[in-house]
Short mmCIF file of C-alpha atoms and ligand atoms in Angstrom, two decimals:
data_model
loop_
_atom_site.label_atom_id
_atom_site.label_comp_id
_atom_site.label_asym_id
_atom_site.label_seq_id
_atom_site.Cartn_x
_atom_site.Cartn_y
_atom_site.Cartn_z
CA MET A 1252 118.89 46.20 60.19
CA ALA A 1253 122.11 46.10 58.31
CA GLY A 1254 125.00 43.76 57.85
CA LEU A 1255 128.37 45.22 58.58
CA GLY A 1256 129.97 43.04 55.97
CA GLU A 1257 131.86 39.86 56.37
CA GLY A 1258 135.49 40.79 56.40
CA LEU A 1259 137.62 39.13 59.06
CA ASP A 1260 137.10 42.09 61.34
CA GLY A 1261 133.46 42.40 60.39
CA PHE A 1262 134.08 45.94 59.13
CA ARG A 1263 135.06 45.37 55.55
CA ASP A 1264 131.92 46.94 54.38
CA ASP A 1265 130.00 49.59 56.23
CA ARG A 1266 127.08 49.45 53.84
CA PHE A 1267 123.77 48.07 54.78
CA HIS A 1268 122.55 45.26 52.69
CA GLU A 1269 119.05 45.11 53.88
CA GLU A 1270 115.53 46.18 53.58
CA CYS A 1271 113.31 44.82 56.27
CA GLY A 1272 109.81 44.46 57.58
CA VAL A 1273 108.83 44.20 61.25
CA PHE A 1274 105.71 43.02 63.05
CA GLY A 1275 104.64 42.45 66.65
CA ILE A 1276 101.47 41.48 68.46
CA PHE A 1277 100.73 41.64 72.20
CA GLY A 1278 97.87 39.80 73.86
CA HIS A 1279 96.40 37.41 71.28
CA ARG A 1280 96.25 33.64 71.71
CA GLU A 1281 97.07 33.17 68.00
CA ALA A 1282 100.09 35.48 68.28
CA ALA A 1283 102.54 33.34 66.28
CA THR A 1284 100.12 32.56 63.45
CA LEU A 1285 99.10 36.21 63.16
CA THR A 1286 102.75 37.25 63.13
CA ALA A 1287 103.49 34.78 60.32
CA LEU A 1288 100.57 36.20 58.33
CA GLY A 1289 101.66 39.77 59.02
CA LEU A 1290 105.19 38.95 57.85
CA HIS A 1291 103.79 37.31 54.76
CA ALA A 1292 102.06 40.60 53.88
CA LEU A 1293 105.39 42.38 54.45
CA GLN A 1294 107.33 39.93 52.31
CA HIS A 1295 108.07 42.62 49.69
CA ARG A 1296 110.29 44.31 52.32
CA GLY A 1297 112.65 41.33 52.51
CA GLN A 1298 112.76 37.89 50.98
CA GLU A 1299 115.95 36.32 52.20
CA ALA A 1300 115.08 35.34 55.74
CA ALA A 1301 112.31 35.47 58.31
CA GLY A 1302 112.07 34.95 62.03
CA ILE A 1303 109.59 34.99 64.88
CA VAL A 1304 110.22 35.17 68.63
CA SER A 1305 107.32 34.65 71.04
CA PHE A 1306 107.12 34.72 74.81
CA ASP A 1307 105.40 31.89 76.62
CA ASP A 1308 104.07 33.49 79.80
CA GLU A 1309 103.15 30.16 81.44
CA ALA A 1310 106.64 28.70 81.07
CA ARG A 1311 108.19 32.19 81.36
CA GLN A 1312 110.42 31.55 78.39
CA PHE A 1313 111.08 32.83 74.89
CA CYS A 1314 110.58 30.65 71.82
CA ALA A 1315 112.44 31.47 68.60
CA GLU A 1316 112.26 30.20 65.04
CA ARG A 1317 114.41 31.69 62.29
CA ARG A 1318 114.70 30.50 58.74
CA LEU A 1319 116.35 31.46 55.48
CA GLY A 1320 113.82 31.91 52.70
CA LEU A 1321 110.26 33.10 52.39
CA VAL A 1322 107.79 33.29 55.27
CA GLY A 1323 105.39 30.91 53.55
CA ASP A 1324 108.10 28.32 53.00
CA HIS A 1325 108.53 27.75 56.73
CA PHE A 1326 105.98 29.48 58.88
CA ASN A 1327 102.96 27.73 57.46
CA GLN A 1328 103.94 24.48 59.07
CA GLU A 1329 102.05 23.50 62.17
CA GLN A 1330 105.19 22.13 63.83
CA VAL A 1331 107.02 25.47 63.45
CA ILE A 1332 104.10 27.65 64.58
CA SER A 1333 103.16 25.36 67.46
CA ARG A 1334 106.66 25.73 68.90
CA LEU A 1335 106.08 29.49 69.14
CA LYS A 1336 103.99 29.47 72.28
CA GLY A 1337 102.42 32.39 74.09
CA ASP A 1338 100.19 35.35 73.34
CA VAL A 1339 102.94 37.78 72.37
CA ALA A 1340 105.24 37.53 69.39
CA ILE A 1341 107.43 39.71 67.19
CA GLY A 1342 108.76 38.94 63.73
CA HIS A 1343 111.06 40.16 61.01
CA VAL A 1344 111.61 39.68 57.29
CA ARG A 1345 114.92 40.65 55.84
CA TYR A 1346 116.70 41.05 52.57
CA ALA A 1347 120.43 40.60 52.52
CA THR A 1348 122.96 40.04 49.78
CA ALA A 1349 124.19 36.47 49.51
CA GLY A 1350 127.32 36.96 51.61
CA ASP A 1351 125.35 38.34 54.49
CA THR A 1352 122.69 35.68 54.57
CA ILE A 1353 123.93 33.77 57.52
CA MET A 1354 121.74 32.35 60.22
CA ARG A 1355 123.35 34.33 63.02
CA ASN A 1356 122.21 37.56 61.35
CA VAL A 1357 118.59 36.49 60.95
CA GLN A 1358 116.27 38.48 63.19
CA PRO A 1359 114.70 38.93 65.66
CA LEU A 1360 118.04 38.94 67.46
CA PHE A 1361 117.87 37.66 71.03
CA ALA A 1362 119.99 38.55 74.05
CA GLU A 1363 120.01 37.87 77.79
CA ILE A 1364 121.03 41.06 79.53
CA SER A 1365 121.02 41.97 83.22
CA LEU A 1366 117.38 43.06 83.03
CA GLY A 1367 116.35 39.76 81.41
CA GLY A 1368 115.69 38.38 77.92
CA LEU A 1369 115.24 40.70 74.99
CA ALA A 1370 114.33 40.12 71.32
CA VAL A 1371 114.81 42.87 68.72
CA ALA A 1372 113.53 43.29 65.15
CA HIS A 1373 114.98 46.25 63.27
CA ASN A 1374 114.11 47.96 60.00
CA GLY A 1375 116.56 50.63 58.94
CA ASN A 1376 120.26 51.15 59.06
CA LEU A 1377 122.59 52.74 61.56
CA THR A 1378 125.18 55.06 60.08
CA ASN A 1379 127.61 54.95 62.99
CA ALA A 1380 127.34 51.22 63.78
CA ALA A 1381 130.86 50.30 62.68
CA THR A 1382 132.30 53.19 64.68
CA LEU A 1383 130.34 52.20 67.80
CA ARG A 1384 131.19 48.57 67.32
CA ARG A 1385 134.91 49.30 67.19
CA GLU A 1386 134.61 51.16 70.49
CA LEU A 1387 132.60 48.34 72.06
CA VAL A 1388 135.04 45.66 70.89
CA THR A 1389 137.92 47.69 72.32
CA ARG A 1390 136.09 47.64 75.64
CA GLY A 1391 135.77 43.85 75.46
CA ALA A 1392 132.33 43.34 73.89
CA ILE A 1393 131.90 40.06 72.04
CA PHE A 1394 129.75 40.08 68.93
CA GLN A 1395 127.94 37.09 67.49
CA SER A 1396 126.58 38.61 64.30
CA THR A 1397 127.77 41.18 61.80
CA SER A 1398 124.57 43.20 62.05
CA ASP A 1399 124.27 46.74 63.32
CA THR A 1400 121.28 45.71 65.43
CA GLU A 1401 123.61 43.84 67.76
CA VAL A 1402 125.50 47.09 68.35
CA MET A 1403 122.26 48.53 69.68
CA ILE A 1404 121.74 45.53 71.95
CA HIS A 1405 125.25 45.95 73.40
CA LEU A 1406 124.55 49.58 74.17
CA VAL A 1407 121.32 48.58 75.91
CA ALA A 1408 123.11 45.82 77.84
CA THR A 1409 125.75 48.22 79.13
CA SER A 1410 123.36 51.04 79.98
CA ARG A 1411 123.13 51.78 83.71
CA PHE A 1412 119.41 52.51 83.70
CA ARG A 1413 116.94 50.23 85.48
CA THR A 1414 114.17 49.59 82.94
CA PHE A 1415 114.23 48.35 79.37
CA ALA A 1416 112.61 51.56 78.15
CA ASP A 1417 115.18 53.77 79.87
CA CYS A 1418 118.07 51.57 78.71
CA PHE A 1419 116.83 51.80 75.12
CA ALA A 1420 116.33 55.55 75.32
CA ASP A 1421 119.86 55.82 76.71
CA ALA A 1422 121.37 53.47 74.12
CA LEU A 1423 119.63 55.08 71.18
CA ARG A 1424 120.98 58.52 72.08
CA HIS A 1425 124.39 57.19 70.95
CA VAL A 1426 123.07 55.79 67.74
CA GLU A 1427 122.84 57.57 64.39
CA GLY A 1428 120.77 56.33 61.51
CA ALA A 1429 117.30 55.18 60.67
CA TYR A 1430 115.46 52.68 62.78
CA SER A 1431 111.98 51.38 63.29
CA LEU A 1432 112.27 48.81 66.06
CA VAL A 1433 109.91 46.25 67.49
CA LEU A 1434 111.16 44.54 70.62
CA LEU A 1435 109.97 42.07 73.14
CA THR A 1436 110.83 41.44 76.78
CA PRO A 1437 108.98 39.08 79.16
CA ASP A 1438 106.41 41.74 80.07
CA LEU A 1439 106.65 44.37 77.41
CA MET A 1440 106.45 44.92 73.67
CA MET A 1441 108.02 48.16 72.45
CA GLY A 1442 107.91 50.04 69.17
CA ILE A 1443 110.45 52.78 68.54
CA ARG A 1444 110.96 55.13 65.59
CA ASP A 1445 114.07 57.22 65.10
CA PRO A 1446 113.74 60.96 65.80
CA LEU A 1447 113.37 61.83 62.09
CA GLY A 1448 110.94 58.98 61.44
CA VAL A 1449 112.77 57.83 58.31
CA ARG A 1450 111.29 54.34 58.22
CA PRO A 1451 107.60 53.59 58.83
CA LEU A 1452 105.99 51.95 61.85
CA ILE A 1453 102.29 51.75 62.59
CA ILE A 1454 99.98 50.66 65.40
CA GLY A 1455 96.98 48.40 64.91
CA SER A 1456 94.53 46.50 67.01
CA LEU A 1457 92.74 43.16 66.81
CA ASP A 1458 90.38 41.65 69.41
CA GLY A 1459 91.94 43.83 72.10
CA ALA A 1460 95.50 42.88 71.10
CA THR A 1461 97.96 45.63 70.12
CA ILE A 1462 99.93 45.30 66.90
CA LEU A 1463 103.02 47.04 65.58
CA ALA A 1464 103.95 46.70 61.92
CA SER A 1465 105.95 48.33 59.15
CA GLU A 1466 102.89 48.85 56.96
CA THR A 1467 99.11 48.72 57.15
CA CYS A 1468 98.94 45.85 54.62
CA ALA A 1469 100.08 43.65 57.53
CA LEU A 1470 96.91 44.64 59.40
CA ASP A 1471 94.59 44.04 56.45
CA ILE A 1472 95.70 40.44 56.05
CA ILE A 1473 94.55 39.57 59.58
CA GLY A 1474 91.51 41.84 59.66
CA ALA A 1475 93.04 44.18 62.22
CA GLU A 1476 92.19 47.86 62.57
CA PHE A 1477 94.63 50.65 61.85
CA VAL A 1478 95.05 52.85 64.93
CA ARG A 1479 97.80 55.34 63.97
CA ASP A 1480 101.41 55.78 62.93
CA VAL A 1481 104.07 55.65 65.64
CA ALA A 1482 105.34 59.26 65.67
CA PRO A 1483 108.97 60.06 64.84
CA GLY A 1484 111.01 59.75 68.03
CA GLU A 1485 108.16 58.00 69.83
CA MET A 1486 108.63 54.97 72.03
CA VAL A 1487 105.42 52.95 72.39
CA LEU A 1488 105.27 50.65 75.43
CA VAL A 1489 102.68 47.88 75.39
CA THR A 1490 102.11 45.91 78.61
CA ARG A 1491 99.22 43.99 80.23
CA GLU A 1492 98.17 47.36 81.66
CA GLY A 1493 97.79 48.93 78.22
CA MET A 1494 99.77 51.21 75.96
CA ARG A 1495 101.71 54.35 76.77
CA SER A 1496 104.20 56.54 74.97
CA LEU A 1497 107.51 58.18 75.77
CA PHE A 1498 109.34 60.79 73.71
CA PRO A 1499 112.91 60.44 74.96
CA PHE A 1500 114.72 62.27 72.13
CA ALA A 1501 115.13 65.94 71.35
CA PRO A 1502 112.46 66.87 68.80
CA ALA A 1503 113.72 66.89 65.21
CA PRO A 1504 112.13 67.81 61.90
CA ARG A 1505 110.28 64.88 60.37
CA ARG A 1506 112.08 63.35 57.36
CA PHE A 1507 110.11 60.33 56.24
CA CYS A 1508 111.66 58.35 53.35
CA ILE A 1509 110.05 59.53 50.11
CA PHE A 1510 111.24 56.37 48.37
CA GLU A 1511 108.74 54.35 50.43
CA TYR A 1512 106.07 56.14 48.36
CA VAL A 1513 107.97 55.82 45.09
CA TYR A 1514 108.74 52.13 45.26
CA PHE A 1515 109.26 50.39 48.52
CA ALA A 1516 105.95 50.24 50.37
CA ARG A 1517 103.06 48.19 49.07
CA PRO A 1518 100.55 50.25 47.08
CA ASP A 1519 97.66 49.08 49.26
CA SER A 1520 99.35 50.46 52.39
CA LEU A 1521 98.52 53.72 54.09
CA VAL A 1522 101.85 55.29 54.98
CA GLU A 1523 102.02 58.34 57.26
CA GLY A 1524 98.33 58.87 56.61
CA MET A 1525 98.67 58.77 52.82
CA SER A 1526 97.66 56.02 50.41
CA VAL A 1527 100.77 54.78 48.61
CA TYR A 1528 98.68 53.90 45.56
CA GLU A 1529 97.15 57.38 45.31
CA ALA A 1530 100.55 58.99 45.84
CA ARG A 1531 101.99 56.96 42.96
CA LYS A 1532 99.09 57.89 40.71
CA ARG A 1533 99.61 61.55 41.52
CA ILE A 1534 103.31 61.23 40.64
CA GLY A 1535 102.17 59.86 37.26
CA ARG A 1536 99.89 62.86 36.77
CA GLU A 1537 102.73 65.25 37.61
CA LEU A 1538 104.90 63.43 35.10
CA ALA A 1539 102.21 63.87 32.43
CA ARG A 1540 102.12 67.60 33.19
CA GLU A 1541 105.88 68.01 33.21
CA ALA A 1542 106.86 65.67 30.40
CA PRO A 1543 103.96 64.87 28.07
CA ALA A 1544 104.54 62.68 25.02
CA ASP A 1545 102.76 62.25 21.71
CA ILE A 1546 101.89 58.58 21.98
CA ASP A 1547 99.19 55.97 21.33
CA LEU A 1548 99.53 53.95 24.54
CA VAL A 1549 100.85 54.14 28.08
CA ILE A 1550 102.54 50.89 29.10
CA PRO A 1551 103.52 50.27 32.73
CA VAL A 1552 106.59 48.31 33.74
CA PRO A 1553 104.83 45.87 36.07
CA ASP A 1554 104.26 45.77 38.93
CA SER A 1555 105.85 48.77 40.55
CA GLY A 1556 105.27 51.12 37.60
CA VAL A 1557 101.53 50.42 37.32
CA PRO A 1558 99.96 53.11 39.58
CA ALA A 1559 102.22 55.87 38.16
CA ALA A 1560 101.43 54.70 34.61
CA LEU A 1561 97.70 54.91 35.39
CA GLY A 1562 98.17 58.50 36.59
CA PHE A 1563 100.30 59.32 33.55
CA ALA A 1564 97.66 57.91 31.18
CA GLU A 1565 94.89 59.77 33.01
CA GLY A 1566 96.90 62.98 32.89
CA LEU A 1567 97.51 62.71 29.16
CA GLY A 1568 94.11 61.27 28.30
CA VAL A 1569 95.81 58.40 26.46
CA PRO A 1570 94.79 54.73 26.78
CA PHE A 1571 96.63 52.55 29.30
CA ASP A 1572 97.41 48.99 28.28
CA LEU A 1573 99.35 45.99 29.48
CA GLY A 1574 102.15 45.66 26.97
CA ILE A 1575 104.42 43.78 29.34
CA ILE A 1576 103.32 40.76 31.32
CA ARG A 1577 105.06 39.83 34.51
CA ASN A 1578 105.73 36.34 35.73
CA HIS A 1579 104.74 36.40 39.39
CA TYR A 1580 106.82 33.45 40.42
CA VAL A 1581 110.08 35.38 40.21
CA GLY A 1582 111.22 37.70 43.00
CA ARG A 1583 112.13 41.35 42.54
CA THR A 1584 114.84 41.67 39.89
CA PHE A 1585 116.95 43.83 42.10
CA ILE A 1586 117.24 41.12 44.70
CA GLU A 1587 119.42 38.93 42.48
CA PRO A 1588 122.94 39.18 43.85
CA THR A 1589 125.15 39.29 40.75
CA ASP A 1590 124.92 41.46 37.66
CA GLN A 1591 124.87 38.40 35.45
CA ILE A 1592 121.89 36.87 37.23
CA ARG A 1593 120.11 40.21 37.47
CA HIS A 1594 120.52 40.53 33.72
CA PHE A 1595 119.10 37.10 33.19
CA GLY A 1596 116.45 37.76 35.83
CA VAL A 1597 114.75 40.46 33.81
CA LYS A 1598 114.07 37.97 31.03
CA LEU A 1599 112.65 35.57 33.53
CA LYS A 1600 110.41 38.20 34.98
CA HIS A 1601 108.88 40.12 32.05
CA ASN A 1602 107.58 39.29 28.60
CA ALA A 1603 106.27 41.54 25.84
CA ASN A 1604 102.59 41.36 24.97
CA ARG A 1605 103.25 41.58 21.25
CA HIS A 1606 99.83 42.22 19.83
CA VAL A 1607 99.36 45.25 22.11
CA LEU A 1608 102.69 46.80 21.17
CA ARG A 1609 103.05 46.17 17.44
CA GLY A 1610 103.23 49.42 15.42
CA LYS A 1611 102.41 51.60 18.45
CA ARG A 1612 104.04 54.75 19.81
CA ILE A 1613 104.31 54.00 23.50
CA ALA A 1614 105.36 55.60 26.76
CA LEU A 1615 106.95 53.11 29.14
CA VAL A 1616 106.42 54.14 32.76
CA ASP A 1617 108.55 52.78 35.60
CA ASP A 1618 108.91 53.99 39.17
CA SER A 1619 112.70 54.40 39.10
CA ILE A 1620 115.90 53.75 37.21
CA VAL A 1621 118.71 52.51 39.40
CA ARG A 1622 121.43 50.74 37.42
CA GLY A 1623 119.36 50.93 34.25
CA THR A 1624 119.44 47.17 33.72
CA THR A 1625 115.67 46.71 33.88
CA SER A 1626 114.91 49.64 31.59
CA LEU A 1627 117.44 48.53 28.97
CA LYS A 1628 115.99 45.03 28.85
CA ILE A 1629 112.42 46.25 28.72
CA VAL A 1630 113.13 48.78 25.98
CA ASN A 1631 114.82 46.12 23.85
CA MET A 1632 111.92 43.79 24.52
CA VAL A 1633 109.22 46.24 23.42
CA ARG A 1634 111.23 47.28 20.36
CA GLU A 1635 111.63 43.64 19.35
CA ALA A 1636 107.88 43.25 19.83
CA GLY A 1637 107.32 45.97 17.22
CA ALA A 1638 106.75 49.20 19.19
CA ARG A 1639 107.31 52.04 16.71
CA GLU A 1640 108.38 54.74 19.17
CA VAL A 1641 109.43 54.24 22.77
CA HIS A 1642 109.32 57.13 25.24
CA MET A 1643 110.52 56.37 28.75
CA ARG A 1644 108.93 58.19 31.69
CA VAL A 1645 110.20 57.68 35.22
CA ALA A 1646 108.04 58.37 38.27
CA SER A 1647 110.92 59.58 40.44
CA PRO A 1648 113.79 62.02 39.93
CA PRO A 1649 117.12 60.52 38.79
CA THR A 1650 118.58 58.28 41.53
CA ILE A 1651 122.01 59.85 41.93
CA LYS A 1652 123.00 58.80 45.44
CA SER A 1653 123.06 55.63 47.45
CA CYS A 1654 120.80 55.24 50.50
CA TYR A 1655 122.40 54.63 53.88
CA TYR A 1656 119.18 54.50 55.85
CA GLY A 1657 117.83 51.08 55.00
CA VAL A 1658 116.95 50.84 51.32
CA ASP A 1659 119.32 48.65 49.41
CA THR A 1660 120.88 50.66 46.59
CA PRO A 1661 124.16 50.19 44.78
CA GLU A 1662 127.13 52.50 45.31
CA ASP A 1663 126.87 55.88 43.54
CA ALA A 1664 129.27 54.75 40.83
CA GLU A 1665 126.81 52.05 39.75
CA LEU A 1666 123.80 54.36 39.54
CA MET A 1667 123.02 55.15 35.93
CA ALA A 1668 121.94 58.74 36.65
CA SER A 1669 125.07 59.36 38.66
CA ARG A 1670 127.26 58.24 35.77
CA PHE A 1671 125.54 59.76 32.76
CA SER A 1672 123.73 62.88 31.61
CA LEU A 1673 120.05 62.68 30.66
CA GLU A 1674 120.89 62.63 26.95
CA GLU A 1675 123.56 59.97 27.46
CA MET A 1676 121.07 57.85 29.41
CA ARG A 1677 118.50 58.28 26.64
CA ARG A 1678 121.03 57.16 24.07
CA ARG A 1679 122.19 54.18 26.10
CA LEU A 1680 118.64 53.03 26.79
CA GLY A 1681 117.80 53.44 23.12
CA VAL A 1682 114.58 55.43 23.68
CA ASP A 1683 113.11 58.24 21.60
CA SER A 1684 112.75 60.41 24.68
CA LEU A 1685 113.48 60.08 28.38
CA ALA A 1686 112.11 62.15 31.26
CA PHE A 1687 112.04 61.92 35.05
CA VAL A 1688 109.58 63.69 37.32
CA THR A 1689 111.28 66.69 38.93
CA ILE A 1690 111.91 66.78 42.68
CA ASP A 1691 109.30 69.55 43.04
CA GLY A 1692 106.86 67.51 40.96
CA LEU A 1693 107.43 64.60 43.33
CA TYR A 1694 106.81 66.84 46.33
CA ARG A 1695 103.65 68.23 44.72
CA ALA A 1696 102.42 64.66 44.33
CA MET A 1697 102.99 64.29 48.08
CA GLY A 1698 100.70 67.26 48.70
CA GLU A 1699 103.49 69.81 49.27
CA PRO A 1700 103.74 73.02 47.22
CA ALA A 1701 107.39 72.20 46.41
CA ARG A 1702 110.51 70.88 48.10
CA ASN A 1703 111.44 73.23 50.90
CA SER A 1704 115.17 73.39 50.31
CA GLU A 1705 115.82 74.99 53.70
CA ARG A 1706 113.91 72.28 55.55
CA PRO A 1707 112.99 69.41 53.23
CA GLN A 1708 109.81 67.65 54.29
CA PHE A 1709 111.10 64.15 53.43
CA CYS A 1710 114.35 62.24 53.30
CA ASP A 1711 115.15 62.38 49.59
CA ALA A 1712 118.91 61.81 49.79
CA CYS A 1713 118.85 59.29 46.94
CA PHE A 1714 117.59 62.05 44.62
CA THR A 1715 119.31 65.11 46.07
CA GLY A 1716 122.35 63.92 48.03
CA ASP A 1717 120.97 65.80 51.05
CA TYR A 1718 121.60 63.26 53.83
CA PRO A 1719 119.70 64.30 56.96
CA ILE A 1720 121.61 62.00 59.34
CA PRO A 1721 125.43 62.03 59.50
CA LEU A 1722 127.21 59.23 57.63
CA THR A 1723 129.75 58.77 60.40
CA ASP A 1724 131.04 55.33 59.37
CA ARG A 1725 131.68 56.43 55.82
CA LEU A 1726 133.42 59.58 56.95
CA GLY A 1727 135.55 57.56 59.35
CA LYS A 1728 136.57 55.28 56.52
CA ARG A 1729 137.60 58.16 54.32
CA GLU A 1730 139.63 59.71 57.13
CA THR A 1731 141.36 56.40 57.72
CA GLN A 1732 142.20 56.11 54.06
CA LEU A 1733 143.55 59.63 54.01
CA SER A 1734 145.73 59.07 57.04
CA LEU A 1735 147.07 55.86 55.49
CA LEU A 1736 147.93 57.82 52.39
CA ASP A 1737 149.67 60.44 54.49
CA GLU A 1738 151.77 57.81 56.17
CA GLY A 1739 152.79 56.41 52.82
CA THR A 1740 154.21 59.66 51.52
P1 AMP B 555 117.63 48.84 37.70
O1 AMP B 555 117.35 47.71 36.80
O2 AMP B 555 118.89 48.65 38.50
O3 AMP B 555 117.60 50.19 37.04
O4 AMP B 555 116.48 48.86 38.80
C1 AMP B 555 115.28 49.52 38.56
C2 AMP B 555 114.13 48.63 38.86
O5 AMP B 555 114.25 48.06 40.14
C3 AMP B 555 112.84 49.44 38.81
O6 AMP B 555 111.96 48.73 37.99
C4 AMP B 555 112.35 49.47 40.24
O7 AMP B 555 110.99 49.11 40.30
C5 AMP B 555 113.19 48.47 40.99
N1 AMP B 555 113.83 49.03 42.19
C6 AMP B 555 114.16 50.29 42.45
N2 AMP B 555 114.77 50.40 43.65
C7 AMP B 555 114.81 49.17 44.19
C8 AMP B 555 115.29 48.61 45.43
N3 AMP B 555 115.87 49.37 46.34
N4 AMP B 555 115.15 47.29 45.64
C9 AMP B 555 114.58 46.51 44.71
N5 AMP B 555 114.13 46.97 43.52
C10 AMP B 555 114.22 48.27 43.25
#
């Protein structure tokens, strides 16, 4: 789910600020505890806030607990979990920039609509939320949060259909963007993936209970079995009678987010039937084929660069070693809200392992370069530690475009590869050589012969600028600016 910014009108900023993880379990007496554990395994998808909503069938009421901070900081306490009664629960972890971290945006969002109570957890980002919201506000809708998820809830609330499933199918036909949703009503848990299947959502099972989660690592933590991925455009309905599926949208070509494989998903997850860890290793091997280097050691930038570095080392037949040690008590560097802190954050997070690096010709392998802050710090660090030559290898193509479908990335103008040529980047980073895996190399690592430019097999907009879903809000903004300019002249 995404924040629509915090201007007075709530529209100042149509960019999402979030990456999220969702989880739901139907029919288990430890529902809340299992949800907390599942969210803990999904913590990498969002660290700023967490929430769980359960339904207590005996009292016929919903119970909700939402907190800012990590899952383990709040949902390990008996008094919090014990308030979440019932054998069904859904949960959400979210990342938001500081300005957006306000309690009313913390999910699952809850609403009472004419059909009854409804809780929604959303991973992804709607690209026409601001446009829809403006229309809804004009018609008298009152919003409590600045999140795009609430726009969806309003559309559901005003739908004329008679069941939750039909209302959602109706509402979502107006929505553009990426969404993997888990929702809960008094008698139903639903999982929905957008027609292109940009964000992941999987089904699991434990002791006869049905589970929905962003990634399979959330099943492993509770010893649940992986059943299958929710298909793009599929609506999974879980009730006391069992599970059934609806496909309410026009079929569309599948465009799963390739960046989930590059960086976002956990390496121990199976995503769309493919091991994230193996995929990353294969990217490393492609990189070794495409951009070999004459070096003594392959050094990963931990943790996200490790599998690709292993593949790169294997591909080159060069030893792999840990030349940088990561402090695990610091969150992801990127999460820090200001440039100054992010800058400082890298020092907090990584340290050079001097005796490994001294006098060596090394290849540093990271999964991606976004602003370039991490790479610059790491390169300086390994040089100071005595590395003789530093060759940087990146296990994704240059990130040239911002994501509008649920991965938090800076505006294009802040992306290093959008601002500078390869040679200019090399010079600025102070490395002896710099290479990125090509887009076809990345696709080969995904088991495809190459990127099909007519019909790309993944969403790779951050690397190609090919956005598969219209960016209506952004377009609207530009048109508004243009018309303002026209008026002024
Ligand atoms: P930067 O320092 O801005 O170049 O960011 C690159 C580093 O951040 C790499 O080491 C990546 O592992 C990591 N990274 C890439 N994309 C993201 C993201 N969307 N959220 C958090 N971290 C990221």
